[in-house]
mmCIF file of C-alpha atoms and ligand atoms in Angstrom:
data_model
loop_
_atom_site.group_PDB
_atom_site.id
_atom_site.type_symbol
_atom_site.label_atom_id
_atom_site.label_comp_id
_atom_site.label_asym_id
_atom_site.label_seq_id
_atom_site.Cartn_x
_atom_site.Cartn_y
_atom_site.Cartn_z
ATOM 1 C CA MET A 17 27.548 10.670 -23.497
ATOM 2 C CA ALA A 18 24.044 9.680 -24.550
ATOM 3 C CA LEU A 19 22.586 11.544 -21.602
ATOM 4 C CA ASP A 20 23.797 14.850 -23.062
ATOM 5 C CA ILE A 21 21.605 14.601 -26.155
ATOM 6 C CA PHE A 22 18.550 14.097 -23.965
ATOM 7 C CA ARG A 23 19.039 16.907 -21.449
ATOM 8 C CA ASP A 24 16.523 19.303 -22.981
ATOM 9 C CA GLU A 25 13.968 16.567 -23.566
ATOM 10 C CA LEU A 26 14.376 15.213 -20.028
ATOM 11 C CA ALA A 27 13.945 18.653 -18.481
ATOM 12 C CA ALA A 28 10.894 19.356 -20.673
ATOM 13 C CA THR A 29 9.265 16.025 -19.767
ATOM 14 C CA ALA A 30 9.936 16.486 -16.067
ATOM 15 C CA SER A 31 8.508 19.988 -16.052
ATOM 16 C CA SER A 32 5.389 18.906 -17.957
ATOM 17 C CA LEU A 33 4.833 16.250 -15.280
ATOM 18 C CA ALA A 34 5.269 18.972 -12.655
ATOM 19 C CA ARG A 35 2.344 21.032 -13.997
ATOM 20 C CA ALA A 36 0.542 23.118 -11.351
ATOM 21 C CA GLY A 37 -2.551 21.433 -9.938
ATOM 22 C CA SER A 38 -1.611 18.000 -11.233
ATOM 23 C CA GLY A 39 -0.040 14.703 -10.336
ATOM 24 C CA LEU A 40 0.415 11.148 -11.561
ATOM 25 C CA LEU A 41 -1.897 8.173 -11.629
ATOM 26 C CA ALA A 42 0.171 5.193 -10.442
ATOM 27 C CA ALA A 43 -1.504 2.316 -12.303
ATOM 28 C CA ASP A 44 1.569 0.094 -12.429
ATOM 29 C CA GLU A 45 0.454 -2.642 -10.068
ATOM 30 C CA SER A 46 2.220 -5.874 -10.894
ATOM 31 C CA THR A 47 0.022 -8.774 -11.989
ATOM 32 C CA GLY A 48 0.101 -10.155 -8.445
ATOM 33 C CA THR A 49 -0.848 -6.842 -6.842
ATOM 34 C CA ILE A 50 -3.704 -6.053 -9.231
ATOM 35 C CA GLY A 51 -4.900 -9.597 -8.502
ATOM 36 C CA LYS A 52 -5.278 -8.657 -4.822
ATOM 37 C CA ARG A 53 -7.303 -5.588 -5.810
ATOM 38 C CA PHE A 54 -9.512 -7.620 -8.121
ATOM 39 C CA ALA A 55 -10.017 -10.296 -5.455
ATOM 40 C CA SER A 56 -11.419 -7.614 -3.132
ATOM 41 C CA ILE A 57 -14.153 -6.836 -5.693
ATOM 42 C CA GLY A 58 -14.693 -10.430 -6.831
ATOM 43 C CA VAL A 59 -13.097 -10.034 -10.271
ATOM 44 C CA GLU A 60 -10.882 -12.758 -11.693
ATOM 45 C CA ASN A 61 -7.278 -11.696 -12.392
ATOM 46 C CA SER A 62 -7.256 -12.469 -16.135
ATOM 47 C CA GLU A 63 -5.531 -10.583 -18.945
ATOM 48 C CA SER A 64 -8.892 -9.489 -20.324
ATOM 49 C CA HIS A 65 -10.060 -8.074 -16.980
ATOM 50 C CA ARG A 66 -6.785 -6.205 -16.498
ATOM 51 C CA CYS A 67 -7.193 -4.829 -20.016
ATOM 52 C CA ALA A 68 -10.816 -3.811 -19.365
ATOM 53 C CA TYR A 69 -9.882 -2.060 -16.139
ATOM 54 C CA ARG A 70 -6.914 -0.191 -17.542
ATOM 55 C CA SER A 71 -8.940 0.772 -20.623
ATOM 56 C CA LEU A 72 -11.438 2.292 -18.205
ATOM 57 C CA LEU A 73 -8.666 4.413 -16.691
ATOM 58 C CA ALA A 74 -7.321 5.507 -20.084
ATOM 59 C CA SER A 75 -10.723 6.492 -21.462
ATOM 60 C CA SER A 76 -11.823 8.583 -18.472
ATOM 61 C CA GLU A 77 -12.709 11.827 -20.164
ATOM 62 C CA GLY A 78 -11.345 14.910 -18.429
ATOM 63 C CA LEU A 79 -8.713 12.957 -16.481
ATOM 64 C CA SER A 80 -5.928 15.157 -17.843
ATOM 65 C CA GLU A 81 -7.239 18.177 -15.945
ATOM 66 C CA ALA A 82 -5.574 16.850 -12.805
ATOM 67 C CA ILE A 83 -3.400 14.010 -14.135
ATOM 68 C CA SER A 84 -0.233 14.882 -16.050
ATOM 69 C CA GLY A 85 1.169 11.363 -16.354
ATOM 70 C CA VAL A 86 0.344 7.721 -15.762
ATOM 71 C CA ILE A 87 2.684 4.980 -14.583
ATOM 72 C CA LEU A 88 1.976 1.709 -16.388
ATOM 73 C CA TYR A 89 2.957 -1.875 -15.791
ATOM 74 C CA GLU A 90 4.815 -3.393 -18.749
ATOM 75 C CA GLU A 91 1.821 -5.455 -19.866
ATOM 76 C CA THR A 92 -0.305 -2.309 -20.254
ATOM 77 C CA LEU A 93 2.314 -0.457 -22.290
ATOM 78 C CA PHE A 94 1.945 -3.047 -25.038
ATOM 79 C CA GLN A 95 -1.794 -3.710 -24.668
ATOM 80 C CA HIS A 96 -4.671 -2.685 -26.954
ATOM 81 C CA SER A 97 -7.718 -1.184 -25.288
ATOM 82 C CA VAL A 98 -11.294 -2.406 -25.311
ATOM 83 C CA ASP A 99 -14.358 -0.174 -25.207
ATOM 84 C CA ALA A 100 -17.178 -0.440 -22.675
ATOM 85 C CA ALA A 101 -18.791 -3.192 -24.765
ATOM 86 C CA GLY A 102 -15.531 -5.152 -24.975
ATOM 87 C CA ARG A 103 -14.777 -4.242 -28.615
ATOM 88 C CA PRO A 104 -11.067 -3.817 -29.491
ATOM 89 C CA GLY A 105 -9.709 -0.270 -29.727
ATOM 90 C CA PRO A 106 -6.380 1.561 -30.063
ATOM 91 C CA PRO A 107 -3.391 0.856 -27.806
ATOM 92 C CA ILE A 108 -4.062 1.927 -24.208
ATOM 93 C CA VAL A 109 -1.003 4.189 -24.386
ATOM 94 C CA GLU A 110 -2.579 6.092 -27.276
ATOM 95 C CA LEU A 111 -5.750 6.745 -25.291
ATOM 96 C CA PHE A 112 -3.685 8.380 -22.559
ATOM 97 C CA GLN A 113 -1.561 10.307 -25.066
ATOM 98 C CA ALA A 114 -4.656 11.576 -26.894
ATOM 99 C CA GLN A 115 -5.681 13.263 -23.649
ATOM 100 C CA GLY A 116 -2.236 14.768 -23.167
ATOM 101 C CA ILE A 117 -1.335 12.358 -20.348
ATOM 102 C CA VAL A 118 2.317 11.301 -20.520
ATOM 103 C CA PRO A 119 2.846 7.515 -20.235
ATOM 104 C CA GLY A 120 5.510 6.143 -17.924
ATOM 105 C CA ILE A 121 6.668 2.637 -17.082
ATOM 106 C CA LYS A 122 7.559 0.719 -13.943
ATOM 107 C CA LEU A 123 11.011 -0.694 -14.634
ATOM 108 C CA ASP A 124 11.977 -2.231 -11.331
ATOM 109 C CA GLN A 125 11.299 -5.931 -11.021
ATOM 110 C CA GLY A 126 10.312 -5.947 -7.389
ATOM 111 C CA VAL A 127 12.184 -6.259 -4.128
ATOM 112 C CA GLU A 128 13.968 -9.261 -2.640
ATOM 113 C CA PRO A 129 15.348 -9.955 0.847
ATOM 114 C CA LEU A 130 18.675 -8.188 1.353
ATOM 115 C CA PRO A 131 21.472 -10.646 2.188
ATOM 116 C CA GLY A 132 23.356 -9.244 5.182
ATOM 117 C CA GLY A 133 20.519 -6.871 6.049
ATOM 118 C CA LEU A 134 18.178 -6.960 9.023
ATOM 119 C CA PRO A 135 14.959 -9.004 9.019
ATOM 120 C CA GLY A 136 12.460 -7.515 6.557
ATOM 121 C CA GLU A 137 15.039 -5.452 4.653
ATOM 122 C CA SER A 138 15.110 -5.588 0.881
ATOM 123 C CA TRP A 139 16.951 -4.573 -2.235
ATOM 124 C CA CYS A 140 15.321 -3.647 -5.516
ATOM 125 C CA THR A 141 15.910 -5.860 -8.562
ATOM 126 C CA GLY A 142 15.862 -5.068 -12.275
ATOM 127 C CA LEU A 143 19.263 -3.622 -13.201
ATOM 128 C CA LYS A 144 20.188 -6.435 -15.580
ATOM 129 C CA GLY A 145 18.937 -5.610 -19.074
ATOM 130 C CA LEU A 146 17.581 -2.297 -17.800
ATOM 131 C CA LEU A 147 18.999 -0.180 -20.624
ATOM 132 C CA GLU A 148 17.329 -2.376 -23.251
ATOM 133 C CA ARG A 149 13.987 -2.473 -21.418
ATOM 134 C CA ALA A 150 14.094 1.292 -20.963
ATOM 135 C CA ALA A 151 14.859 1.853 -24.670
ATOM 136 C CA ARG A 152 12.000 -0.457 -25.677
ATOM 137 C CA ALA A 153 9.601 1.417 -23.383
ATOM 138 C CA HIS A 154 10.736 4.739 -24.858
ATOM 139 C CA ALA A 155 10.111 3.386 -28.368
ATOM 140 C CA HIS A 156 6.551 2.516 -27.286
ATOM 141 C CA GLY A 157 5.815 6.008 -26.007
ATOM 142 C CA ALA A 158 6.992 5.953 -22.387
ATOM 143 C CA ARG A 159 8.723 9.174 -21.388
ATOM 144 C CA PHE A 160 9.407 8.480 -17.740
ATOM 145 C CA ALA A 161 10.086 5.510 -15.493
ATOM 146 C CA LYS A 162 9.649 4.379 -11.922
ATOM 147 C CA TRP A 163 11.821 2.331 -9.574
ATOM 148 C CA ARG A 164 10.538 1.634 -6.078
ATOM 149 C CA ALA A 165 13.082 0.935 -3.357
ATOM 150 C CA VAL A 166 11.647 0.031 0.032
ATOM 151 C CA LEU A 167 13.026 0.785 3.476
ATOM 152 C CA THR A 168 11.613 -0.198 6.825
ATOM 153 C CA ILE A 169 11.906 1.233 10.317
ATOM 154 C CA SER A 170 12.015 -1.332 13.114
ATOM 155 C CA SER A 171 12.801 -1.557 16.798
ATOM 156 C CA GLY A 172 15.440 -4.089 15.718
ATOM 157 C CA GLY A 173 17.535 -1.292 14.187
ATOM 158 C CA ALA A 174 16.249 -1.028 10.632
ATOM 159 C CA PRO A 175 17.098 0.572 8.398
ATOM 160 C CA SER A 176 20.639 -0.725 8.480
ATOM 161 C CA GLU A 177 23.398 1.261 6.858
ATOM 162 C CA LEU A 178 23.662 -1.551 4.311
ATOM 163 C CA ALA A 179 19.999 -1.186 3.304
ATOM 164 C CA VAL A 180 20.223 2.590 3.040
ATOM 165 C CA ARG A 181 23.368 2.481 0.930
ATOM 166 C CA GLU A 182 22.261 -0.414 -1.275
ATOM 167 C CA ASN A 183 18.888 1.150 -2.057
ATOM 168 C CA ALA A 184 20.356 4.606 -2.697
ATOM 169 C CA TRP A 185 22.931 3.052 -5.021
ATOM 170 C CA GLY A 186 20.336 1.020 -6.921
ATOM 171 C CA LEU A 187 18.127 4.076 -7.387
ATOM 172 C CA ALA A 188 21.067 6.078 -8.710
ATOM 173 C CA ARG A 189 22.202 3.370 -11.102
ATOM 174 C CA TYR A 190 18.665 3.028 -12.437
ATOM 175 C CA ALA A 191 18.203 6.802 -12.729
ATOM 176 C CA ARG A 192 21.401 7.270 -14.696
ATOM 177 C CA THR A 193 20.673 4.273 -16.933
ATOM 178 C CA VAL A 194 17.193 5.375 -17.983
ATOM 179 C CA GLN A 195 18.308 8.961 -18.600
ATOM 180 C CA GLU A 196 20.768 7.535 -21.156
ATOM 181 C CA VAL A 197 17.771 6.599 -23.336
ATOM 182 C CA GLY A 198 15.629 9.667 -22.663
ATOM 183 C CA LEU A 199 13.378 8.521 -19.805
ATOM 184 C CA VAL A 200 12.840 10.767 -16.777
ATOM 185 C CA PRO A 201 13.465 8.635 -13.678
ATOM 186 C CA ILE A 202 11.053 8.779 -10.786
ATOM 187 C CA VAL A 203 13.276 8.163 -7.790
ATOM 188 C CA GLU A 204 11.178 6.396 -5.164
ATOM 189 C CA PRO A 205 12.727 5.580 -1.801
ATOM 190 C CA GLU A 206 9.589 4.504 0.043
ATOM 191 C CA ILE A 207 9.744 4.261 3.819
ATOM 192 C CA LEU A 208 6.980 1.903 4.901
ATOM 193 C CA MET A 209 4.537 3.003 7.601
ATOM 194 C CA ASP A 210 4.745 -0.399 9.340
ATOM 195 C CA GLY A 211 5.725 -0.027 12.988
ATOM 196 C CA ASP A 212 4.978 2.059 16.066
ATOM 197 C CA HIS A 213 7.831 4.594 15.742
ATOM 198 C CA ASP A 214 7.104 8.278 16.221
ATOM 199 C CA ILE A 215 7.264 11.017 13.594
ATOM 200 C CA GLU A 216 10.678 12.281 14.800
ATOM 201 C CA THR A 217 12.114 8.834 14.109
ATOM 202 C CA THR A 218 10.653 8.801 10.611
ATOM 203 C CA ALA A 219 12.002 12.293 9.970
ATOM 204 C CA ALA A 220 15.535 11.331 11.055
ATOM 205 C CA VAL A 221 15.506 8.156 8.953
ATOM 206 C CA GLN A 222 14.036 9.897 5.931
ATOM 207 C CA GLU A 223 16.657 12.658 6.080
ATOM 208 C CA TRP A 224 19.380 10.009 6.165
ATOM 209 C CA VAL A 225 17.813 8.121 3.268
ATOM 210 C CA LEU A 226 17.267 11.184 1.069
ATOM 211 C CA ARG A 227 20.743 12.538 1.755
ATOM 212 C CA SER A 228 22.181 9.161 0.756
ATOM 213 C CA VAL A 229 20.032 9.035 -2.376
ATOM 214 C CA TYR A 230 21.121 12.491 -3.581
ATOM 215 C CA ALA A 231 24.773 11.721 -2.815
ATOM 216 C CA ALA A 232 24.492 8.579 -4.955
ATOM 217 C CA LEU A 233 22.680 10.429 -7.754
ATOM 218 C CA GLY A 234 25.503 12.979 -7.754
ATOM 219 C CA LEU A 235 28.142 10.292 -7.982
ATOM 220 C CA HIS A 236 26.372 8.727 -10.964
ATOM 221 C CA GLY A 237 26.112 12.076 -12.751
ATOM 222 C CA VAL A 238 22.319 12.035 -12.795
ATOM 223 C CA PHE A 239 20.825 15.180 -14.369
ATOM 224 C CA LEU A 240 18.594 16.387 -11.535
ATOM 225 C CA GLU A 241 16.457 18.727 -13.659
ATOM 226 C CA GLY A 242 15.341 15.604 -15.510
ATOM 227 C CA THR A 243 14.270 13.610 -12.430
ATOM 228 C CA LEU A 244 11.266 13.472 -10.103
ATOM 229 C CA LEU A 245 11.220 12.434 -6.453
ATOM 230 C CA LYS A 246 8.474 10.167 -5.143
ATOM 231 C CA PRO A 247 8.818 9.964 -1.362
ATOM 232 C CA SER A 248 6.508 8.862 1.375
ATOM 233 C CA LEU A 249 5.128 11.578 3.649
ATOM 234 C CA THR A 250 6.948 12.120 6.933
ATOM 235 C CA LEU A 251 4.480 10.316 9.201
ATOM 236 C CA PRO A 252 4.771 8.162 12.311
ATOM 237 C CA GLY A 253 4.395 4.377 12.056
ATOM 238 C CA ARG A 254 0.823 3.220 11.605
ATOM 239 C CA ALA A 255 0.821 1.679 15.118
ATOM 240 C CA CYS A 256 2.171 4.806 16.847
ATOM 241 C CA PRO A 257 -0.384 6.049 19.390
ATOM 242 C CA GLN A 258 0.164 9.727 18.482
ATOM 243 C CA ALA A 259 -1.390 10.620 15.125
ATOM 244 C CA PRO A 260 -0.319 14.026 13.771
ATOM 245 C CA SER A 261 -2.769 16.532 12.335
ATOM 246 C CA PRO A 262 -2.360 17.240 8.597
ATOM 247 C CA GLU A 263 -0.679 20.547 9.571
ATOM 248 C CA GLN A 264 1.883 18.791 11.792
ATOM 249 C CA ALA A 265 2.579 16.157 9.146
ATOM 250 C CA ALA A 266 2.972 18.903 6.552
ATOM 251 C CA ALA A 267 5.475 20.783 8.715
ATOM 252 C CA TYR A 268 7.599 17.658 9.252
ATOM 253 C CA THR A 269 7.403 16.623 5.604
ATOM 254 C CA LEU A 270 8.484 20.051 4.393
ATOM 255 C CA ARG A 271 11.323 20.204 6.907
ATOM 256 C CA THR A 272 12.585 16.823 5.694
ATOM 257 C CA LEU A 273 12.469 17.906 2.051
ATOM 258 C CA GLU A 274 14.011 21.328 2.669
ATOM 259 C CA ARG A 275 16.951 19.699 4.444
ATOM 260 C CA THR A 276 17.667 17.146 1.748
ATOM 261 C CA VAL A 277 16.176 17.686 -1.716
ATOM 262 C CA PRO A 278 18.063 19.945 -4.152
ATOM 263 C CA SER A 279 15.975 22.734 -5.643
ATOM 264 C CA ALA A 280 17.036 21.608 -9.144
ATOM 265 C CA VAL A 281 14.534 18.743 -8.804
ATOM 266 C CA PRO A 282 11.317 19.961 -10.491
ATOM 267 C CA ALA A 283 8.752 18.011 -8.504
ATOM 268 C CA VAL A 284 8.106 15.988 -5.400
ATOM 269 C CA LEU A 285 5.217 13.596 -6.084
ATOM 270 C CA PHE A 286 4.135 11.801 -2.933
ATOM 271 C CA LEU A 287 3.000 8.185 -2.803
ATOM 272 C CA SER A 288 -0.083 7.450 -0.717
ATOM 273 C CA GLY A 289 1.481 4.514 1.125
ATOM 274 C CA GLY A 290 -1.714 3.104 2.646
ATOM 275 C CA LEU A 291 -3.449 6.349 3.638
ATOM 276 C CA SER A 292 -7.165 6.437 2.920
ATOM 277 C CA GLU A 293 -8.310 8.430 -0.101
ATOM 278 C CA GLU A 294 -9.412 11.480 1.861
ATOM 279 C CA GLU A 295 -6.435 11.345 4.276
ATOM 280 C CA ALA A 296 -3.996 11.432 1.343
ATOM 281 C CA SER A 297 -5.750 14.488 -0.133
ATOM 282 C CA LEU A 298 -5.836 16.290 3.217
ATOM 283 C CA TYR A 299 -2.116 15.781 3.822
ATOM 284 C CA LEU A 300 -1.219 16.958 0.325
ATOM 285 C CA ASN A 301 -3.473 19.971 0.728
ATOM 286 C CA ALA A 302 -1.880 20.908 4.063
ATOM 287 C CA ILE A 303 1.599 20.630 2.527
ATOM 288 C CA ASN A 304 0.710 22.991 -0.287
ATOM 289 C CA GLN A 305 -0.987 25.428 2.064
ATOM 290 C CA ALA A 306 2.132 25.504 4.223
ATOM 291 C CA ALA A 307 4.539 25.976 1.291
ATOM 292 C CA PRO A 308 3.046 28.221 -1.375
ATOM 293 C CA SER A 309 6.502 29.046 -2.733
ATOM 294 C CA ALA A 310 8.426 25.796 -2.343
ATOM 295 C CA PRO A 311 11.209 25.308 -4.927
ATOM 296 C CA TRP A 312 9.515 22.120 -6.206
ATOM 297 C CA HIS A 313 6.023 21.377 -7.426
ATOM 298 C CA LEU A 314 4.415 19.384 -4.587
ATOM 299 C CA GLY A 315 2.067 16.895 -6.213
ATOM 300 C CA PHE A 316 1.002 13.280 -6.004
ATOM 301 C CA SER A 317 1.688 9.925 -7.578
ATOM 302 C CA PHE A 318 -1.012 7.914 -5.900
ATOM 303 C CA GLY A 319 -1.955 4.317 -6.537
ATOM 304 C CA ARG A 320 -4.367 3.109 -3.872
ATOM 305 C CA ALA A 321 -5.610 6.592 -2.925
ATOM 306 C CA LEU A 322 -6.672 7.290 -6.547
ATOM 307 C CA GLN A 323 -8.035 3.905 -7.513
ATOM 308 C CA HIS A 324 -9.756 2.433 -4.502
ATOM 309 C CA SER A 325 -13.245 3.916 -5.084
ATOM 310 C CA CYS A 326 -12.845 3.509 -8.806
ATOM 311 C CA LEU A 327 -12.248 -0.232 -8.503
ATOM 312 C CA LYS A 328 -15.120 -0.623 -6.102
ATOM 313 C CA HIS A 329 -17.604 1.261 -8.261
ATOM 314 C CA TRP A 330 -16.455 -0.548 -11.384
ATOM 315 C CA SER A 331 -16.492 -4.036 -9.830
ATOM 316 C CA GLY A 332 -15.851 -5.568 -13.227
ATOM 317 C CA ARG A 333 -19.117 -4.240 -14.693
ATOM 318 C CA ASP A 334 -19.854 -0.535 -14.494
ATOM 319 C CA ARG A 335 -17.271 1.456 -16.421
ATOM 320 C CA ALA A 336 -19.058 4.797 -16.088
ATOM 321 C CA ALA A 337 -19.366 4.479 -12.298
ATOM 322 C CA GLY A 338 -15.665 3.571 -12.004
ATOM 323 C CA GLN A 339 -14.685 6.558 -14.121
ATOM 324 C CA ALA A 340 -16.830 8.963 -12.106
ATOM 325 C CA ALA A 341 -15.138 7.776 -8.892
ATOM 326 C CA LEU A 342 -11.667 8.093 -10.432
ATOM 327 C CA LEU A 343 -12.367 11.609 -11.698
ATOM 328 C CA ALA A 344 -13.641 12.661 -8.271
ATOM 329 C CA ARG A 345 -10.405 11.644 -6.539
ATOM 330 C CA ALA A 346 -8.319 13.107 -9.375
ATOM 331 C CA ARG A 347 -10.116 16.450 -8.928
ATOM 332 C CA ALA A 348 -9.661 16.311 -5.148
ATOM 333 C CA ASN A 349 -5.923 15.713 -5.479
ATOM 334 C CA GLY A 350 -5.547 18.278 -8.256
ATOM 335 C CA GLN A 351 -7.052 20.839 -5.882
ATOM 336 C CA ALA A 352 -4.866 19.593 -3.032
ATOM 337 C CA ALA A 353 -1.794 20.084 -5.219
ATOM 338 C CA ARG A 354 -2.749 23.775 -5.212
ATOM 339 C CA GLY A 355 -3.598 23.845 -1.505
ATOM 340 C CA ALA A 356 -7.202 24.541 -2.477
ATOM 341 C CA TYR A 357 -8.991 21.302 -1.581
ATOM 342 C CA VAL A 358 -12.128 21.722 0.496
ATOM 343 C CA PRO A 359 -12.223 18.685 2.807
ATOM 344 C CA GLY A 360 -15.040 16.311 1.942
ATOM 345 C CA SER A 361 -15.994 18.210 -1.208
ATOM 346 C CA GLU A 362 -15.434 15.157 -3.418
ATOM 347 C CA PRO A 363 -16.774 11.669 -2.699
ATOM 348 C CA SER A 364 -14.360 9.127 -1.233
ATOM 349 C CA ASP A 365 -14.357 5.757 0.403
ATOM 350 C CA ASP A 366 -12.815 5.929 3.843
ATOM 351 C CA ALA A 367 -11.668 2.308 3.905
ATOM 352 C CA PRO A 368 -8.190 1.991 5.440
ATOM 353 C CA LEU A 369 -5.830 1.076 2.606
ATOM 354 C CA PHE A 370 -2.839 0.203 4.768
ATOM 355 C CA GLU A 371 -1.312 -3.244 4.227
ATOM 356 C CA ALA A 372 1.607 -4.503 6.292
ATOM 357 C CA ASN A 373 4.886 -4.945 4.382
ATOM 358 C CA TYR A 374 3.339 -3.686 1.165
ATOM 359 C CA ARG A 375 4.559 -4.857 -2.252
ATOM 360 C CA TYR A 376 3.691 -3.178 -5.520
HETATM 361 P P1 13P B 6 0.415 4.012 -3.334
HETATM 362 O O1 13P B 6 -0.015 5.431 -3.602
HETATM 363 O O2 13P B 6 -0.722 3.039 -3.306
HETATM 364 O O3 13P B 6 1.331 3.902 -2.152
HETATM 365 O O4 13P B 6 1.254 3.529 -4.577
HETATM 366 C C1 13P B 6 2.036 4.380 -5.275
HETATM 367 C C2 13P B 6 3.135 3.644 -5.915
HETATM 368 O O5 13P B 6 3.356 3.760 -7.088
HETATM 369 C C3 13P B 6 3.981 2.802 -5.056
HETATM 370 O O6 13P B 6 5.146 2.495 -5.728
#
C-alpha cells in the first residue's frame, strides 16, 4: 500500500505542524471568499491583487515564530510572488518554505446542498480526481491538505444522521486518499455557530460528529499519527442568550475532545469560526491554561481571526502595515497556544467576524 511508504514522513510532517507555541495560517479562501474580504476594504478581486496580498503574507518576516504551516488555495500554490513595488519574485510557496513554514493546500471543492438532508445541510465535494490533485500539490511543495465539511445545528433537527454520516465518510475518504500520496490530512468537521442553541447542545452534537468521524477514519485505515484535527470550539449558537466565559468554553471544549479524539492524533488546531480576533485568542489561551498536559498539541488554524486586521491595515496599499498587524495576531495566538497570552497585549480589531451560513 502506498500509504505504508509515507508513514514516517506523514508522522514527521504532522509533528512539525504541531510545534509548541505555533499554529497554522489559513489563507485558503476561495476566489469568491477572498473577493468578499477585498470588497470590505475596497480592493478589486483581481488575480494581481490576490497575488499582492498573498505575497504580503509570505514575506512577513518573523512569521514562522508562531506559524508552522500555511493553508493555500490552489491558485496560490502555483503563483509567483511580487515584491512591495510589484516586481516579480520567486514562487509564493518558496517564500513560505524559506522561512520554514510548511505549505498546505485546500483540496475540497466546496459544499453543496445534501439531497435527502434537512434544510441548510450540505455535503463536501472534491473526491473525483482527488488523488491526482493531491499528487500534483505534493509535487509543488504541499505537505498537508485541508477538507472542510460543514454541519449545522437547527431547531428543525439538524444535524440529521444522514449529514453526520455523509460528512464523516467524505472526510475519511479524503484523508485516506491524500495520505496515499504523502499529504497529512487536516480533518475539519466544522459545526457552524449559526443558531440559538445552548453549549450543552453543541457539546452533544460535536461528540456525535467526532465519534462518527473517527469511526470512519478507522474503517478507511487512516494513519492517525499522520493527521491533524481542525474542529470548531464547543460554544453555544451565536444567538444563544447565555455567553460562556473563556474558562467555561475551555472546559466544554476539552471535555468534548477527551471523550472523542484518540491520543494518537498529534494536534488539534481550532478554526476561529467567526469569533473576533481577541476572542479567538482568549479562548485558545483558556484551553491551554486548563490542559497543560493534554495528549495533543492545542493550537490554531485561523483564517478570519489572523487576517482581519492585516487586510484592513493593508487595504491594497500598505504592505508593511498589513504585515505588522498579521505578526501581532500571530504572536498573540502563538502565546495562547502555550496558555501564556496576556489579554489585550497585542493590537486587534474587535469587529465581529461572524457571518451566517459561512462558506470558505
Ligand atoms: P476561520 O478561522 O475564519 O473560521 O477559517 C478557518 C478555515 O480554514 C475554515 O475552513
